[in-house]
mmCIF file of C-alpha atoms in Angstrom:
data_model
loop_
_atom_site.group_PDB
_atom_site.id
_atom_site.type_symbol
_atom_site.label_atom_id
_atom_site.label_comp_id
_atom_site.label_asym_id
_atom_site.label_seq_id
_atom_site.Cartn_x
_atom_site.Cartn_y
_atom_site.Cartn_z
ATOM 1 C CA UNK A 1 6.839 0.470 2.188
ATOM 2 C CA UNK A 2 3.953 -1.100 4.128
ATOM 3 C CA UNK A 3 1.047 1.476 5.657
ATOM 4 C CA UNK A 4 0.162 -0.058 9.025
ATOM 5 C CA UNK A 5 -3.287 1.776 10.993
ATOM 6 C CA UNK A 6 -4.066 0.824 14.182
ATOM 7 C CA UNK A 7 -6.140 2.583 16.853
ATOM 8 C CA UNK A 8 -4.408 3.642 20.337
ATOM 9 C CA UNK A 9 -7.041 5.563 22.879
ATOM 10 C CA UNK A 10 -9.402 6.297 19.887
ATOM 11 C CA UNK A 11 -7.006 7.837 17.741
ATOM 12 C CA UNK A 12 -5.979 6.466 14.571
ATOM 13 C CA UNK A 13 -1.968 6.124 14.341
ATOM 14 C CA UNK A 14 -0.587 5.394 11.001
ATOM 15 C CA UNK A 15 3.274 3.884 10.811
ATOM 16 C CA UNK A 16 5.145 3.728 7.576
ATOM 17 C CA UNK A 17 8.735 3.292 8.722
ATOM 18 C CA UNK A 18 10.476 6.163 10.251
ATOM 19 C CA UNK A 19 7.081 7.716 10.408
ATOM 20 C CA UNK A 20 4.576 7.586 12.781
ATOM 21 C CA UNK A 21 1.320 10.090 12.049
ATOM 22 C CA UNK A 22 -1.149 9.982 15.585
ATOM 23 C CA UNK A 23 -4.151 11.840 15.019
ATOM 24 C CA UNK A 24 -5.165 14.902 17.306
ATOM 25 C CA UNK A 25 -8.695 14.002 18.811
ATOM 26 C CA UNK A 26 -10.891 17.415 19.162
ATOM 27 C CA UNK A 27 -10.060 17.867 22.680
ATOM 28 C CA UNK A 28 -6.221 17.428 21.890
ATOM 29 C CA UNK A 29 -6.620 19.738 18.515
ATOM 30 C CA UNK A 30 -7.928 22.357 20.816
ATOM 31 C CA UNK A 31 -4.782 22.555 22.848
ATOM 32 C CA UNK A 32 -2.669 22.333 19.416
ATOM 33 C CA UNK A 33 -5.435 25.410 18.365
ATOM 34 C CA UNK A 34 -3.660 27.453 21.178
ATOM 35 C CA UNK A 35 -0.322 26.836 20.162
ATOM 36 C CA UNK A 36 0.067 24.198 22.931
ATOM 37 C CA UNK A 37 1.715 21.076 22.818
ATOM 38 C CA UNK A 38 -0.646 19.204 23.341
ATOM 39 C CA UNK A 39 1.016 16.574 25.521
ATOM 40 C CA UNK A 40 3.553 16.327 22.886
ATOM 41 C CA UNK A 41 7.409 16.242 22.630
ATOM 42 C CA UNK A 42 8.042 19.020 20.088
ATOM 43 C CA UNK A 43 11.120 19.136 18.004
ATOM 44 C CA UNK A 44 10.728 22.888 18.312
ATOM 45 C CA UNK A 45 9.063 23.142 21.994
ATOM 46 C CA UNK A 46 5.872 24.042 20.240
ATOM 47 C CA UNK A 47 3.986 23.085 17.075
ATOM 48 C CA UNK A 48 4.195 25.438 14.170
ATOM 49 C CA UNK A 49 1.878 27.848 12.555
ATOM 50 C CA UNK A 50 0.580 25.686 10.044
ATOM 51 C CA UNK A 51 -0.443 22.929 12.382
ATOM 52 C CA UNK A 52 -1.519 25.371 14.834
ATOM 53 C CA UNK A 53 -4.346 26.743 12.362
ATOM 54 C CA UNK A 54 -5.150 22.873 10.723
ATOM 55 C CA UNK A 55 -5.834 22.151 14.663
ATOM 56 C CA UNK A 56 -8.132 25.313 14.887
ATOM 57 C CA UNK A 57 -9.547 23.449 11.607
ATOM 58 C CA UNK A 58 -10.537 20.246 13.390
ATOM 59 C CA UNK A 59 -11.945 22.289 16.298
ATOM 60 C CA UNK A 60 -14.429 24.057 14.218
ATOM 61 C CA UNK A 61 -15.319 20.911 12.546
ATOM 62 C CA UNK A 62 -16.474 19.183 16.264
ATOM 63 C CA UNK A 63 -18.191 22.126 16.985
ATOM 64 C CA UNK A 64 -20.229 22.625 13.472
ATOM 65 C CA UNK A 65 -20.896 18.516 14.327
ATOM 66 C CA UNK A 66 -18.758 17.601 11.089
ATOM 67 C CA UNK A 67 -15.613 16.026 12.374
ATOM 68 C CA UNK A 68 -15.585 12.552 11.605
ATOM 69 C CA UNK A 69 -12.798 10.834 13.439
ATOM 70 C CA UNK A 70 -9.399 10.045 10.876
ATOM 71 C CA UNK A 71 -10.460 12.657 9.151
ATOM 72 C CA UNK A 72 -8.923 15.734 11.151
ATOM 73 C CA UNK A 73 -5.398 16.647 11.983
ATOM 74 C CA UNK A 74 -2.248 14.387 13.009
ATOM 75 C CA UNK A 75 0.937 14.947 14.900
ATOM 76 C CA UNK A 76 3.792 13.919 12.577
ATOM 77 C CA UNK A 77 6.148 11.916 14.472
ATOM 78 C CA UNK A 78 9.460 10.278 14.589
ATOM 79 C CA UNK A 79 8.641 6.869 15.310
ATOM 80 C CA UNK A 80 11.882 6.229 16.966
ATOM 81 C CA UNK A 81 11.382 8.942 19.394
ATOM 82 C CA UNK A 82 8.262 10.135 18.897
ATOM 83 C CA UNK A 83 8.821 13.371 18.927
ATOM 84 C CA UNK A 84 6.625 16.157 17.142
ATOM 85 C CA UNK A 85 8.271 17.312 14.126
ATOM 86 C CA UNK A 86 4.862 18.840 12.062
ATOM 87 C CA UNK A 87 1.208 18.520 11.487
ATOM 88 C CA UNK A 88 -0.459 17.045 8.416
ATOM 89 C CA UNK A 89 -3.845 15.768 7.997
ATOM 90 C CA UNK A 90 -7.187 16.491 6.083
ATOM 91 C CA UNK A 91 -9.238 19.800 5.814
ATOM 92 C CA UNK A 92 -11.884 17.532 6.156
ATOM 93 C CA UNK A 93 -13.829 14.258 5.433
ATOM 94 C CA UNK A 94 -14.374 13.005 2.025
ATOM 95 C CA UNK A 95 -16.876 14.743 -0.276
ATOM 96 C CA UNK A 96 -18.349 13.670 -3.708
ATOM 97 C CA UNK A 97 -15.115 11.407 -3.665
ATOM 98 C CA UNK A 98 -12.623 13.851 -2.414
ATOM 99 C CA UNK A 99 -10.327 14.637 0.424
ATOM 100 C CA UNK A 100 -7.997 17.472 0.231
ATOM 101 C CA UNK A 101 -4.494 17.081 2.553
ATOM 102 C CA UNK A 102 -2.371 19.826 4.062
ATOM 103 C CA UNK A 103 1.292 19.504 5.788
ATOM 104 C CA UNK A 104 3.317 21.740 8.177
ATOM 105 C CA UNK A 105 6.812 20.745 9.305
ATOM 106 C CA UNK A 106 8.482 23.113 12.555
ATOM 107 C CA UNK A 107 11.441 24.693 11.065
ATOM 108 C CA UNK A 108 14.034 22.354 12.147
ATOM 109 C CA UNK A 109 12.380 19.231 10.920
ATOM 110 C CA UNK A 110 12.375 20.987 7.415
ATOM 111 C CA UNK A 111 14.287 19.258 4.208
ATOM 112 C CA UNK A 112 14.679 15.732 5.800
ATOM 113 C CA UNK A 113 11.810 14.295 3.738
ATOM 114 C CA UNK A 114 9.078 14.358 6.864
ATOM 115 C CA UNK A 115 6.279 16.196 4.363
ATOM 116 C CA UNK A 116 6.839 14.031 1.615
ATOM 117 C CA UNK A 117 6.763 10.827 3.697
ATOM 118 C CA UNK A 118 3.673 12.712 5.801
ATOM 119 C CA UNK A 119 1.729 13.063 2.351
ATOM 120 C CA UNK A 120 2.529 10.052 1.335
ATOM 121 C CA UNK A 121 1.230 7.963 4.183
ATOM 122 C CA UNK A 122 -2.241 10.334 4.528
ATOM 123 C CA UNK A 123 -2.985 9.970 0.958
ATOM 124 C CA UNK A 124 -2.119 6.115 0.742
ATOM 125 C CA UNK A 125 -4.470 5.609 3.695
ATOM 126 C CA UNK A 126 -7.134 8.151 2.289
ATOM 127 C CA UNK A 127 -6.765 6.211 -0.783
ATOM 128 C CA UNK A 128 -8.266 2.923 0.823
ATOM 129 C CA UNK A 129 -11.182 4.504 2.347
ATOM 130 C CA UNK A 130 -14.348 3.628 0.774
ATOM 131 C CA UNK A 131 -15.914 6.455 -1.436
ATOM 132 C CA UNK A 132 -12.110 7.879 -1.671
ATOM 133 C CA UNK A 133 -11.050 8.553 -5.487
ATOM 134 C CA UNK A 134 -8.980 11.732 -5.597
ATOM 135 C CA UNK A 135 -6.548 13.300 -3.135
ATOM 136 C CA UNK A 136 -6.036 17.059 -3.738
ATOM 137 C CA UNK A 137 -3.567 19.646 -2.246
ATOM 138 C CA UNK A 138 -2.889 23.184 -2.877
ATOM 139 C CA UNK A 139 0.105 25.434 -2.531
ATOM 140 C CA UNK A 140 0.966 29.310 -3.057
ATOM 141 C CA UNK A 141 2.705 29.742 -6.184
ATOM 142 C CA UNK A 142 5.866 30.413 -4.931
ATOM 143 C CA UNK A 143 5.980 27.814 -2.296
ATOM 144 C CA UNK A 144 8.621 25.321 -4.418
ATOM 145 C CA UNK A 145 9.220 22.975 -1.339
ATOM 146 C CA UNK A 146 5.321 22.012 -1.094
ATOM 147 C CA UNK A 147 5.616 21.544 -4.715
ATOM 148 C CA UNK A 148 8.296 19.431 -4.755
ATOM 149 C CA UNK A 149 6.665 17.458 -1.894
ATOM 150 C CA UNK A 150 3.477 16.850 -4.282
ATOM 151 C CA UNK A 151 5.812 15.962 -7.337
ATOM 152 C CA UNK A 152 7.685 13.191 -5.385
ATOM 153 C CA UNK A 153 4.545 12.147 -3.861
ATOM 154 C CA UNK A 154 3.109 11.189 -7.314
ATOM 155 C CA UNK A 155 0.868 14.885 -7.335
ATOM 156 C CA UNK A 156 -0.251 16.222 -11.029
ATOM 157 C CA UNK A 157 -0.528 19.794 -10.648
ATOM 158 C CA UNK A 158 -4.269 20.916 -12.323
ATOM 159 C CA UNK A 159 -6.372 23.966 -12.925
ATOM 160 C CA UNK A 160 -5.784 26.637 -10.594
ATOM 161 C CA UNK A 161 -7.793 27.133 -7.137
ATOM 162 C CA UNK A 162 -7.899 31.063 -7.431
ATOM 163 C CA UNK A 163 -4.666 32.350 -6.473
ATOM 164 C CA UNK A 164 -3.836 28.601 -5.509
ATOM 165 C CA UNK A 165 -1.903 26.224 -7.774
ATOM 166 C CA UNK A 166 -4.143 22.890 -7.169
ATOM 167 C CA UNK A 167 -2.924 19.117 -7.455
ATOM 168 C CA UNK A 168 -4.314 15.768 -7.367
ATOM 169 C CA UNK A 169 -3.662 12.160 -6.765
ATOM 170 C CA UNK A 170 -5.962 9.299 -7.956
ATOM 171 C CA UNK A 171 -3.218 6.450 -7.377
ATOM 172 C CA UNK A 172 0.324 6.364 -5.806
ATOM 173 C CA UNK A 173 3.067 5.480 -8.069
ATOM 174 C CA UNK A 174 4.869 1.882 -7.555
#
């Protein structure tokens, strides 16, 4: 299915059928940081821990002076509706060749296939970036959905992070 980015207010929005994945700009992460929505329609009335602390993420980059836009944290959306059903983005902008991604879906968006079509679309795009060769991820051990989001995504799981179980991504499948 075909990636399409285009820019609305500064933000980069990336469509790929059903989903539509609007990055948070810093001042917008900040209100995400706080548990707010952020001007967003949430699935669950507010976003969920995980995107909560990747939005906290994005604030401390603009403060530290290393954000880089595209390369924070994005509202997962339906595009039919767009409403908020998770957060997914990028811990940070590329380095020696790498990004590393990072999902969250609110609990009632959870088992429809959002994450896997969330990390598919960020690491597609990351993918095409100049400089980009590798995609990683992490997961806890004996978090099996994450897993299983990697696996369909194309993912090979490689050495351990720590207590982490690490995967990459140097091409999507066809």
């Amino acid at each position: 299915m075909t990636l399409h980015a285009s820019h609305d207010g500064g933000r980069l929005v990336l469509t790929q059928g059903r989903l539509t994945l609007r990055e948070q700009l810093p001042e917008d992460a900040a209100l995400l940081g706080d548990g707010k929505p952020a001007g967003l329609v949430w699935i669950d009335g507010v976003p969920g821990d995980g995107t909560v602390r990747a939005a906290s993420m994005t604030v401390a980059a603009a403060a530290a002076g290393v954000y880089r836009p595209g390369w924070g944290v994005f509202a997962i959306q339906r595009s039919e509706d767009l409403v908020a059903v998770g957060g997914a983005g990028f811990h940070g902008p590329p380095d020696s060749g790498a990004v590393e991604i990072g999902y969250d879906l609110s609990e009632s968006a959870r088992g429809a296939g959002w994450a896997t079509d969330a990390a598919r679309a960020l690491s597609q795009w990351a993918l095409g970036q100049p400089g980009v060769l590798v995609v990683l991820a992490t997961t806890e051990p004996d978090n099996r959905p994450s897993q299983a989001v990697l696996e369909r995504v194309g993912f090979v799981r490689v050495a351990d992070r720590g207590e982490l179980w690490a995967y990459e991504l140097t091409s999507l499948p066809d």
